[in-house]
């Protein structure tokens, strides 16, 4: 057994387990045998580039997971993990900001894997007014969610808290820094009582009712996504969060508060 084989085998077994697949199931998907899959997972066999490519394709792996498979097998990954401040990543962020966020009429943000706000549009800045101030580091959305200033603006915290908590638990499972934030949230009592009331007849959407900076009552949810053609591990880890009004009153309030990005009449 070699170091690369052992690391690759551990990664492959982890992916297979997450998918709830047996070695035989995986073998059938990638056109191999259960014996060979077993050898790959124990490090007794070394995968070829073509085998990794087949695993990536058949399992529909995200760029980040495929990148790990290539590296743990000792191959140069065809995917890059560019630095967040690199020119290519900044260009990608500019594209998202100028082509998407600037044209979304409601609050919108780009978050990194730890939910640090990398970009936002004008409605997003207005929405967080009074919650974030001048600071040296970019604000973090999870810290905002758990801050006293933001919680005081949530009018249905008992209903909204499980939504925030679910996102935090999901992300903290793979990130030590967010796991520390989750521990802080537990220690401060912010997540107390989430299991004390059994929720029946849960609706399709659970809106978050927020007191807007101007005192308006807003009912919102979020749409989370990313660009489909991303081929970089760092950019793939970013999330585009578009806030969506849940009723006409919220929509009208947000639209009236937002200023258009440019005055076309004046430009003419």
PDB file of C-alpha atoms in Angstrom:
ATOM      1  CA  UNK A   1       0.000   0.000   0.000  1.00  0.00           C
ATOM      2  CA  UNK A   2       1.381   3.465  -0.893  1.00  0.00           C
ATOM      3  CA  UNK A   3       0.527   6.856   0.547  1.00  0.00           C
ATOM      4  CA  UNK A   4      -1.282   8.025  -2.579  1.00  0.00           C
ATOM      5  CA  UNK A   5      -3.282   4.814  -2.803  1.00  0.00           C
ATOM      6  CA  UNK A   6      -4.322   5.034   0.811  1.00  0.00           C
ATOM      7  CA  UNK A   7      -5.403   8.699   0.528  1.00  0.00           C
ATOM      8  CA  UNK A   8      -7.276   8.077  -2.716  1.00  0.00           C
ATOM      9  CA  UNK A   9      -8.941   4.988  -1.285  1.00  0.00           C
ATOM     10  CA  UNK A  10     -10.119   6.920   1.766  1.00  0.00           C
ATOM     11  CA  UNK A  11     -11.553   9.676  -0.443  1.00  0.00           C
ATOM     12  CA  UNK A  12     -13.265   7.192  -2.761  1.00  0.00           C
ATOM     13  CA  UNK A  13     -14.777   5.240   0.120  1.00  0.00           C
ATOM     14  CA  UNK A  14     -16.035   8.463   1.684  1.00  0.00           C
ATOM     15  CA  UNK A  15     -17.751   9.490  -1.566  1.00  0.00           C
ATOM     16  CA  UNK A  16     -19.237   6.006  -2.018  1.00  0.00           C
ATOM     17  CA  UNK A  17     -20.562   5.979   1.564  1.00  0.00           C
ATOM     18  CA  UNK A  18     -22.096   9.430   1.190  1.00  0.00           C
ATOM     19  CA  UNK A  19     -23.979   8.184  -1.875  1.00  0.00           C
ATOM     20  CA  UNK A  20     -25.155   5.070  -0.004  1.00  0.00           C
ATOM     21  CA  UNK A  21     -23.537   2.811  -2.601  1.00  0.00           C
ATOM     22  CA  UNK A  22     -21.993  -0.601  -2.114  1.00  0.00           C
ATOM     23  CA  UNK A  23     -18.711  -1.485  -3.766  1.00  0.00           C
ATOM     24  CA  UNK A  24     -20.680  -3.624  -6.232  1.00  0.00           C
ATOM     25  CA  UNK A  25     -23.000  -0.703  -7.038  1.00  0.00           C
ATOM     26  CA  UNK A  26     -20.059   1.601  -7.677  1.00  0.00           C
ATOM     27  CA  UNK A  27     -18.311  -1.015  -9.776  1.00  0.00           C
ATOM     28  CA  UNK A  28     -21.399  -1.377 -11.955  1.00  0.00           C
ATOM     29  CA  UNK A  29     -21.605   2.379 -12.474  1.00  0.00           C
ATOM     30  CA  UNK A  30     -17.990   2.774 -13.561  1.00  0.00           C
ATOM     31  CA  UNK A  31     -17.683  -0.447 -15.559  1.00  0.00           C
ATOM     32  CA  UNK A  32     -15.356  -2.217 -13.152  1.00  0.00           C
ATOM     33  CA  UNK A  33     -15.574  -5.067 -10.643  1.00  0.00           C
ATOM     34  CA  UNK A  34     -16.273  -5.137  -6.916  1.00  0.00           C
ATOM     35  CA  UNK A  35     -12.833  -6.661  -6.418  1.00  0.00           C
ATOM     36  CA  UNK A  36     -11.106  -3.774  -8.197  1.00  0.00           C
ATOM     37  CA  UNK A  37     -13.110  -1.160  -6.257  1.00  0.00           C
ATOM     38  CA  UNK A  38     -12.064  -2.928  -3.053  1.00  0.00           C
ATOM     39  CA  UNK A  39      -8.421  -2.821  -4.140  1.00  0.00           C
ATOM     40  CA  UNK A  40      -8.719   0.899  -4.957  1.00  0.00           C
ATOM     41  CA  UNK A  41     -10.176   1.663  -1.529  1.00  0.00           C
ATOM     42  CA  UNK A  42      -7.530  -0.325   0.336  1.00  0.00           C
ATOM     43  CA  UNK A  43      -4.649   1.048  -1.711  1.00  0.00           C
ATOM     44  CA  UNK A  44      -3.783  -2.313  -3.275  1.00  0.00           C
ATOM     45  CA  UNK A  45      -4.545  -0.869  -6.720  1.00  0.00           C
ATOM     46  CA  UNK A  46      -3.733   2.550  -8.134  1.00  0.00           C
ATOM     47  CA  UNK A  47      -6.340   4.320 -10.307  1.00  0.00           C
ATOM     48  CA  UNK A  48      -5.544   5.668 -13.752  1.00  0.00           C
ATOM     49  CA  UNK A  49      -6.486   9.174 -14.846  1.00  0.00           C
ATOM     50  CA  UNK A  50      -9.180   7.618 -17.013  1.00  0.00           C
ATOM     51  CA  UNK A  51     -10.643   5.744 -14.043  1.00  0.00           C
ATOM     52  CA  UNK A  52     -10.849   8.951 -12.007  1.00  0.00           C
ATOM     53  CA  UNK A  53     -12.414  10.739 -14.959  1.00  0.00           C
ATOM     54  CA  UNK A  54     -15.002   7.941 -15.221  1.00  0.00           C
ATOM     55  CA  UNK A  55     -15.773   8.115 -11.488  1.00  0.00           C
ATOM     56  CA  UNK A  56     -16.126  11.891 -11.723  1.00  0.00           C
ATOM     57  CA  UNK A  57     -18.490  11.656 -14.692  1.00  0.00           C
ATOM     58  CA  UNK A  58     -20.637   8.740 -13.520  1.00  0.00           C
ATOM     59  CA  UNK A  59     -21.123  10.107 -10.000  1.00  0.00           C
ATOM     60  CA  UNK A  60     -21.536  13.700 -11.147  1.00  0.00           C
ATOM     61  CA  UNK A  61     -18.908  14.894  -8.683  1.00  0.00           C
ATOM     62  CA  UNK A  62     -18.547  18.595  -7.987  1.00  0.00           C
ATOM     63  CA  UNK A  63     -15.239  20.173  -8.993  1.00  0.00           C
ATOM     64  CA  UNK A  64     -13.996  20.257  -5.405  1.00  0.00           C
ATOM     65  CA  UNK A  65     -14.435  16.513  -4.851  1.00  0.00           C
ATOM     66  CA  UNK A  66     -12.969  15.597  -8.254  1.00  0.00           C
ATOM     67  CA  UNK A  67      -9.991  17.847  -7.528  1.00  0.00           C
ATOM     68  CA  UNK A  68      -9.321  15.896  -4.316  1.00  0.00           C
ATOM     69  CA  UNK A  69      -9.492  12.541  -6.115  1.00  0.00           C
ATOM     70  CA  UNK A  70      -6.894  13.556  -8.690  1.00  0.00           C
ATOM     71  CA  UNK A  71      -4.543  14.972  -6.055  1.00  0.00           C
ATOM     72  CA  UNK A  72      -4.836  12.062  -3.633  1.00  0.00           C
ATOM     73  CA  UNK A  73      -4.084   9.688  -6.517  1.00  0.00           C
ATOM     74  CA  UNK A  74      -0.878  11.606  -7.215  1.00  0.00           C
ATOM     75  CA  UNK A  75      -2.038  13.257 -10.443  1.00  0.00           C
ATOM     76  CA  UNK A  76      -2.092  16.933 -11.318  1.00  0.00           C
ATOM     77  CA  UNK A  77      -5.738  17.951 -11.176  1.00  0.00           C
ATOM     78  CA  UNK A  78      -7.203  19.400 -14.384  1.00  0.00           C
ATOM     79  CA  UNK A  79      -9.061  21.797 -12.107  1.00  0.00           C
ATOM     80  CA  UNK A  80      -7.465  24.726 -10.349  1.00  0.00           C
ATOM     81  CA  UNK A  81      -7.960  26.062  -6.865  1.00  0.00           C
ATOM     82  CA  UNK A  82      -7.147  29.691  -7.477  1.00  0.00           C
ATOM     83  CA  UNK A  83      -6.538  32.148  -4.656  1.00  0.00           C
ATOM     84  CA  UNK A  84      -9.600  34.191  -3.754  1.00  0.00           C
ATOM     85  CA  UNK A  85      -7.750  37.423  -4.539  1.00  0.00           C
ATOM     86  CA  UNK A  86      -6.388  36.171  -7.878  1.00  0.00           C
ATOM     87  CA  UNK A  87      -7.239  38.078 -11.043  1.00  0.00           C
ATOM     88  CA  UNK A  88      -9.324  35.198 -12.426  1.00  0.00           C
ATOM     89  CA  UNK A  89     -11.472  34.868  -9.302  1.00  0.00           C
ATOM     90  CA  UNK A  90     -11.935  38.625  -9.053  1.00  0.00           C
ATOM     91  CA  UNK A  91     -13.004  38.658 -12.695  1.00  0.00           C
ATOM     92  CA  UNK A  92     -15.555  35.937 -11.934  1.00  0.00           C
ATOM     93  CA  UNK A  93     -16.859  37.939  -8.961  1.00  0.00           C
ATOM     94  CA  UNK A  94     -17.102  41.044 -11.138  1.00  0.00           C
ATOM     95  CA  UNK A  95     -19.120  39.057 -13.669  1.00  0.00           C
ATOM     96  CA  UNK A  96     -21.558  37.874 -10.999  1.00  0.00           C
ATOM     97  CA  UNK A  97     -21.846  41.325  -9.468  1.00  0.00           C
ATOM     98  CA  UNK A  98     -22.297  43.250 -12.722  1.00  0.00           C
ATOM     99  CA  UNK A  99     -24.402  40.758 -14.669  1.00  0.00           C
ATOM    100  CA  UNK A 100     -26.521  39.237 -11.910  1.00  0.00           C
ATOM    101  CA  UNK A 101     -26.518  41.110  -8.617  1.00  0.00           C
ATOM    102  CA  UNK A 102     -26.798  44.524 -10.244  1.00  0.00           C
ATOM    103  CA  UNK A 103     -29.873  43.356 -12.172  1.00  0.00           C
ATOM    104  CA  UNK A 104     -31.610  41.668  -9.227  1.00  0.00           C
ATOM    105  CA  UNK A 105     -34.041  44.229  -7.759  1.00  0.00           C
ATOM    106  CA  UNK A 106     -33.927  42.785  -4.230  1.00  0.00           C
ATOM    107  CA  UNK A 107     -31.052  42.175  -1.772  1.00  0.00           C
ATOM    108  CA  UNK A 108     -28.403  39.875  -3.251  1.00  0.00           C
ATOM    109  CA  UNK A 109     -25.003  38.652  -2.069  1.00  0.00           C
ATOM    110  CA  UNK A 110     -22.051  36.475  -3.050  1.00  0.00           C
ATOM    111  CA  UNK A 111     -20.788  34.397  -0.116  1.00  0.00           C
ATOM    112  CA  UNK A 112     -17.631  32.311   0.137  1.00  0.00           C
ATOM    113  CA  UNK A 113     -17.664  28.802   1.653  1.00  0.00           C
ATOM    114  CA  UNK A 114     -17.578  30.314   5.155  1.00  0.00           C
ATOM    115  CA  UNK A 115     -20.400  32.719   4.281  1.00  0.00           C
ATOM    116  CA  UNK A 116     -18.224  35.806   4.231  1.00  0.00           C
ATOM    117  CA  UNK A 117     -19.909  38.435   2.063  1.00  0.00           C
ATOM    118  CA  UNK A 118     -17.659  39.004  -0.950  1.00  0.00           C
ATOM    119  CA  UNK A 119     -20.035  41.122  -3.025  1.00  0.00           C
ATOM    120  CA  UNK A 120     -23.491  42.644  -2.639  1.00  0.00           C
ATOM    121  CA  UNK A 121     -25.813  44.895  -4.583  1.00  0.00           C
ATOM    122  CA  UNK A 122     -27.286  48.195  -3.434  1.00  0.00           C
ATOM    123  CA  UNK A 123     -30.512  46.667  -2.027  1.00  0.00           C
ATOM    124  CA  UNK A 124     -28.315  44.220  -0.103  1.00  0.00           C
ATOM    125  CA  UNK A 125     -26.347  47.058   1.430  1.00  0.00           C
ATOM    126  CA  UNK A 126     -29.576  48.833   2.340  1.00  0.00           C
ATOM    127  CA  UNK A 127     -31.022  45.655   3.852  1.00  0.00           C
ATOM    128  CA  UNK A 128     -28.047  45.249   6.200  1.00  0.00           C
ATOM    129  CA  UNK A 129     -27.921  48.918   7.165  1.00  0.00           C
ATOM    130  CA  UNK A 130     -27.550  49.225  10.922  1.00  0.00           C
ATOM    131  CA  UNK A 131     -26.417  45.614  11.273  1.00  0.00           C
ATOM    132  CA  UNK A 132     -22.907  45.945   9.882  1.00  0.00           C
ATOM    133  CA  UNK A 133     -20.704  48.950  10.347  1.00  0.00           C
ATOM    134  CA  UNK A 134     -17.287  50.008   9.215  1.00  0.00           C
ATOM    135  CA  UNK A 135     -14.829  47.171   9.773  1.00  0.00           C
ATOM    136  CA  UNK A 136     -11.512  46.012   8.400  1.00  0.00           C
ATOM    137  CA  UNK A 137     -12.713  42.543   7.411  1.00  0.00           C
ATOM    138  CA  UNK A 138     -15.690  41.680   5.162  1.00  0.00           C
ATOM    139  CA  UNK A 139     -18.843  40.886   7.158  1.00  0.00           C
ATOM    140  CA  UNK A 140     -19.875  37.270   7.677  1.00  0.00           C
ATOM    141  CA  UNK A 141     -23.504  36.333   7.043  1.00  0.00           C
ATOM    142  CA  UNK A 142     -23.638  33.709   9.801  1.00  0.00           C
ATOM    143  CA  UNK A 143     -22.261  36.153  12.353  1.00  0.00           C
ATOM    144  CA  UNK A 144     -24.880  38.642  11.172  1.00  0.00           C
ATOM    145  CA  UNK A 145     -27.632  36.021  11.578  1.00  0.00           C
ATOM    146  CA  UNK A 146     -26.514  35.331  15.140  1.00  0.00           C
ATOM    147  CA  UNK A 147     -25.866  38.930  16.166  1.00  0.00           C
ATOM    148  CA  UNK A 148     -28.181  40.626  18.643  1.00  0.00           C
ATOM    149  CA  UNK A 149     -28.776  43.540  16.247  1.00  0.00           C
ATOM    150  CA  UNK A 150     -30.067  41.243  13.509  1.00  0.00           C
ATOM    151  CA  UNK A 151     -32.076  38.982  15.813  1.00  0.00           C
ATOM    152  CA  UNK A 152     -33.882  42.022  17.176  1.00  0.00           C
ATOM    153  CA  UNK A 153     -35.099  42.652  13.628  1.00  0.00           C
ATOM    154  CA  UNK A 154     -36.454  39.103  13.208  1.00  0.00           C
ATOM    155  CA  UNK A 155     -40.130  39.199  14.115  1.00  0.00           C
ATOM    156  CA  UNK A 156     -40.677  35.415  13.959  1.00  0.00           C
ATOM    157  CA  UNK A 157     -37.431  34.106  15.473  1.00  0.00           C
ATOM    158  CA  UNK A 158     -38.959  30.831  16.728  1.00  0.00           C
ATOM    159  CA  UNK A 159     -40.070  29.927  13.201  1.00  0.00           C
ATOM    160  CA  UNK A 160     -36.985  31.319  11.467  1.00  0.00           C
ATOM    161  CA  UNK A 161     -34.331  29.982  13.867  1.00  0.00           C
ATOM    162  CA  UNK A 162     -34.555  26.364  12.587  1.00  0.00           C
ATOM    163  CA  UNK A 163     -33.968  27.659   9.041  1.00  0.00           C
ATOM    164  CA  UNK A 164     -30.825  29.534  10.097  1.00  0.00           C
ATOM    165  CA  UNK A 165     -29.710  26.618  12.270  1.00  0.00           C
ATOM    166  CA  UNK A 166     -30.105  24.074   9.461  1.00  0.00           C
ATOM    167  CA  UNK A 167     -27.820  26.116   7.217  1.00  0.00           C
ATOM    168  CA  UNK A 168     -25.284  26.552   9.988  1.00  0.00           C
ATOM    169  CA  UNK A 169     -25.262  22.835  10.896  1.00  0.00           C
ATOM    170  CA  UNK A 170     -24.884  21.858   7.242  1.00  0.00           C
ATOM    171  CA  UNK A 171     -21.908  24.131   6.605  1.00  0.00           C
ATOM    172  CA  UNK A 172     -20.258  23.588  10.010  1.00  0.00           C
ATOM    173  CA  UNK A 173     -20.069  19.836   9.363  1.00  0.00           C
ATOM    174  CA  UNK A 174     -17.159  20.394   6.961  1.00  0.00           C
ATOM    175  CA  UNK A 175     -15.574  23.561   8.317  1.00  0.00           C
ATOM    176  CA  UNK A 176     -13.821  23.905  11.712  1.00  0.00           C
ATOM    177  CA  UNK A 177     -14.214  27.695  11.767  1.00  0.00           C
ATOM    178  CA  UNK A 178     -17.973  27.475  11.299  1.00  0.00           C
ATOM    179  CA  UNK A 179     -18.053  24.610  13.809  1.00  0.00           C
ATOM    180  CA  UNK A 180     -16.559  27.035  16.344  1.00  0.00           C
ATOM    181  CA  UNK A 181     -19.270  29.550  15.458  1.00  0.00           C
ATOM    182  CA  UNK A 182     -21.891  26.853  15.985  1.00  0.00           C
ATOM    183  CA  UNK A 183     -20.389  26.099  19.419  1.00  0.00           C
ATOM    184  CA  UNK A 184     -20.564  29.812  20.277  1.00  0.00           C
ATOM    185  CA  UNK A 185     -24.206  29.913  19.201  1.00  0.00           C
ATOM    186  CA  UNK A 186     -25.010  26.953  21.458  1.00  0.00           C
ATOM    187  CA  UNK A 187     -23.052  28.387  24.387  1.00  0.00           C
ATOM    188  CA  UNK A 188     -24.865  31.717  24.156  1.00  0.00           C
ATOM    189  CA  UNK A 189     -28.280  30.049  24.055  1.00  0.00           C
ATOM    190  CA  UNK A 190     -29.192  31.304  20.590  1.00  0.00           C
ATOM    191  CA  UNK A 191     -30.281  27.841  19.471  1.00  0.00           C
ATOM    192  CA  UNK A 192     -32.068  26.867  22.680  1.00  0.00           C
ATOM    193  CA  UNK A 193     -35.595  25.539  22.381  1.00  0.00           C
ATOM    194  CA  UNK A 194     -35.426  24.447  18.745  1.00  0.00           C
ATOM    195  CA  UNK A 195     -36.594  20.926  19.625  1.00  0.00           C
ATOM    196  CA  UNK A 196     -39.067  21.805  22.355  1.00  0.00           C
ATOM    197  CA  UNK A 197     -42.000  22.421  20.036  1.00  0.00           C
ATOM    198  CA  UNK A 198     -42.989  19.791  17.497  1.00  0.00           C
ATOM    199  CA  UNK A 199     -43.831  21.487  14.220  1.00  0.00           C
ATOM    200  CA  UNK A 200     -46.928  20.181  12.486  1.00  0.00           C
ATOM    201  CA  UNK A 201     -48.229  21.129   9.039  1.00  0.00           C
ATOM    202  CA  UNK A 202     -44.984  22.789   7.996  1.00  0.00           C
ATOM    203  CA  UNK A 203     -45.715  25.061   4.993  1.00  0.00           C
ATOM    204  CA  UNK A 204     -43.946  24.891   1.642  1.00  0.00           C
ATOM    205  CA  UNK A 205     -41.955  28.003   2.537  1.00  0.00           C
ATOM    206  CA  UNK A 206     -41.148  29.385   5.973  1.00  0.00           C
ATOM    207  CA  UNK A 207     -40.673  33.116   5.411  1.00  0.00           C
ATOM    208  CA  UNK A 208     -38.417  35.145   7.629  1.00  0.00           C
ATOM    209  CA  UNK A 209     -40.273  38.185   8.890  1.00  0.00           C
ATOM    210  CA  UNK A 210     -37.789  41.019   9.201  1.00  0.00           C
ATOM    211  CA  UNK A 211     -38.106  44.553  10.445  1.00  0.00           C
ATOM    212  CA  UNK A 212     -36.571  46.617   7.651  1.00  0.00           C
ATOM    213  CA  UNK A 213     -34.171  49.499   8.344  1.00  0.00           C
ATOM    214  CA  UNK A 214     -37.082  51.920   7.824  1.00  0.00           C
ATOM    215  CA  UNK A 215     -39.390  50.009  10.174  1.00  0.00           C
ATOM    216  CA  UNK A 216     -41.297  48.152   7.446  1.00  0.00           C
ATOM    217  CA  UNK A 217     -42.359  44.545   8.033  1.00  0.00           C
ATOM    218  CA  UNK A 218     -40.758  42.355   5.357  1.00  0.00           C
ATOM    219  CA  UNK A 219     -41.499  38.689   4.583  1.00  0.00           C
ATOM    220  CA  UNK A 220     -38.583  37.060   2.749  1.00  0.00           C
ATOM    221  CA  UNK A 221     -36.939  33.830   1.767  1.00  0.00           C
ATOM    222  CA  UNK A 222     -33.703  33.175  -0.144  1.00  0.00           C
ATOM    223  CA  UNK A 223     -32.757  31.438  -3.365  1.00  0.00           C
ATOM    224  CA  UNK A 224     -29.272  29.906  -3.222  1.00  0.00           C
ATOM    225  CA  UNK A 225     -27.243  28.918  -6.265  1.00  0.00           C
ATOM    226  CA  UNK A 226     -24.114  29.211  -8.380  1.00  0.00           C
ATOM    227  CA  UNK A 227     -23.214  29.478 -12.051  1.00  0.00           C
ATOM    228  CA  UNK A 228     -23.550  26.080 -13.720  1.00  0.00           C
ATOM    229  CA  UNK A 229     -20.307  26.180 -15.737  1.00  0.00           C
ATOM    230  CA  UNK A 230     -17.917  26.772 -12.816  1.00  0.00           C
ATOM    231  CA  UNK A 231     -14.689  24.761 -13.185  1.00  0.00           C
ATOM    232  CA  UNK A 232     -12.677  26.229 -10.293  1.00  0.00           C
ATOM    233  CA  UNK A 233     -12.765  24.729  -6.794  1.00  0.00           C
ATOM    234  CA  UNK A 234     -12.708  28.105  -5.021  1.00  0.00           C
ATOM    235  CA  UNK A 235     -15.434  29.705  -7.141  1.00  0.00           C
ATOM    236  CA  UNK A 236     -17.503  26.510  -6.888  1.00  0.00           C
ATOM    237  CA  UNK A 237     -17.491  26.963  -3.105  1.00  0.00           C
ATOM    238  CA  UNK A 238     -19.128  30.371  -3.435  1.00  0.00           C
ATOM    239  CA  UNK A 239     -22.871  30.806  -3.089  1.00  0.00           C
ATOM    240  CA  UNK A 240     -25.080  33.398  -4.739  1.00  0.00           C
ATOM    241  CA  UNK A 241     -27.884  34.345  -2.353  1.00  0.00           C
ATOM    242  CA  UNK A 242     -30.842  36.149  -3.886  1.00  0.00           C
ATOM    243  CA  UNK A 243     -33.493  37.333  -1.455  1.00  0.00           C
ATOM    244  CA  UNK A 244     -37.069  36.848  -2.636  1.00  0.00           C
ATOM    245  CA  UNK A 245     -40.099  38.795  -1.336  1.00  0.00           C
ATOM    246  CA  UNK A 246     -42.954  36.546  -0.198  1.00  0.00           C
ATOM    247  CA  UNK A 247     -45.782  39.012  -0.728  1.00  0.00           C
ATOM    248  CA  UNK A 248     -46.674  42.098  -2.744  1.00  0.00           C
ATOM    249  CA  UNK A 249     -46.228  44.476   0.188  1.00  0.00           C
ATOM    250  CA  UNK A 250     -42.633  43.315   0.732  1.00  0.00           C
ATOM    251  CA  UNK A 251     -41.912  43.507  -2.993  1.00  0.00           C
ATOM    252  CA  UNK A 252     -43.258  47.039  -3.261  1.00  0.00           C
ATOM    253  CA  UNK A 253     -41.365  48.145  -0.159  1.00  0.00           C
ATOM    254  CA  UNK A 254     -38.031  46.793  -1.428  1.00  0.00           C
ATOM    255  CA  UNK A 255     -38.538  48.164  -4.934  1.00  0.00           C
ATOM    256  CA  UNK A 256     -39.392  51.626  -3.659  1.00  0.00           C
ATOM    257  CA  UNK A 257     -36.340  51.649  -1.376  1.00  0.00           C
ATOM    258  CA  UNK A 258     -33.905  50.537  -4.086  1.00  0.00           C
ATOM    259  CA  UNK A 259     -32.343  53.037  -6.424  1.00  0.00           C
ATOM    260  CA  UNK A 260     -31.763  52.122 -10.064  1.00  0.00           C
ATOM    261  CA  UNK A 261     -28.105  51.455 -10.934  1.00  0.00           C
ATOM    262  CA  UNK A 262     -28.120  54.245 -13.485  1.00  0.00           C
ATOM    263  CA  UNK A 263     -30.439  56.900 -14.840  1.00  0.00           C
ATOM    264  CA  UNK A 264     -30.972  56.057 -18.479  1.00  0.00           C
ATOM    265  CA  UNK A 265     -32.834  59.300 -19.226  1.00  0.00           C
ATOM    266  CA  UNK A 266     -29.982  61.340 -17.796  1.00  0.00           C
ATOM    267  CA  UNK A 267     -27.453  59.321 -19.748  1.00  0.00           C
ATOM    268  CA  UNK A 268     -29.272  60.136 -22.994  1.00  0.00           C
TER     269      UNK A 268
END
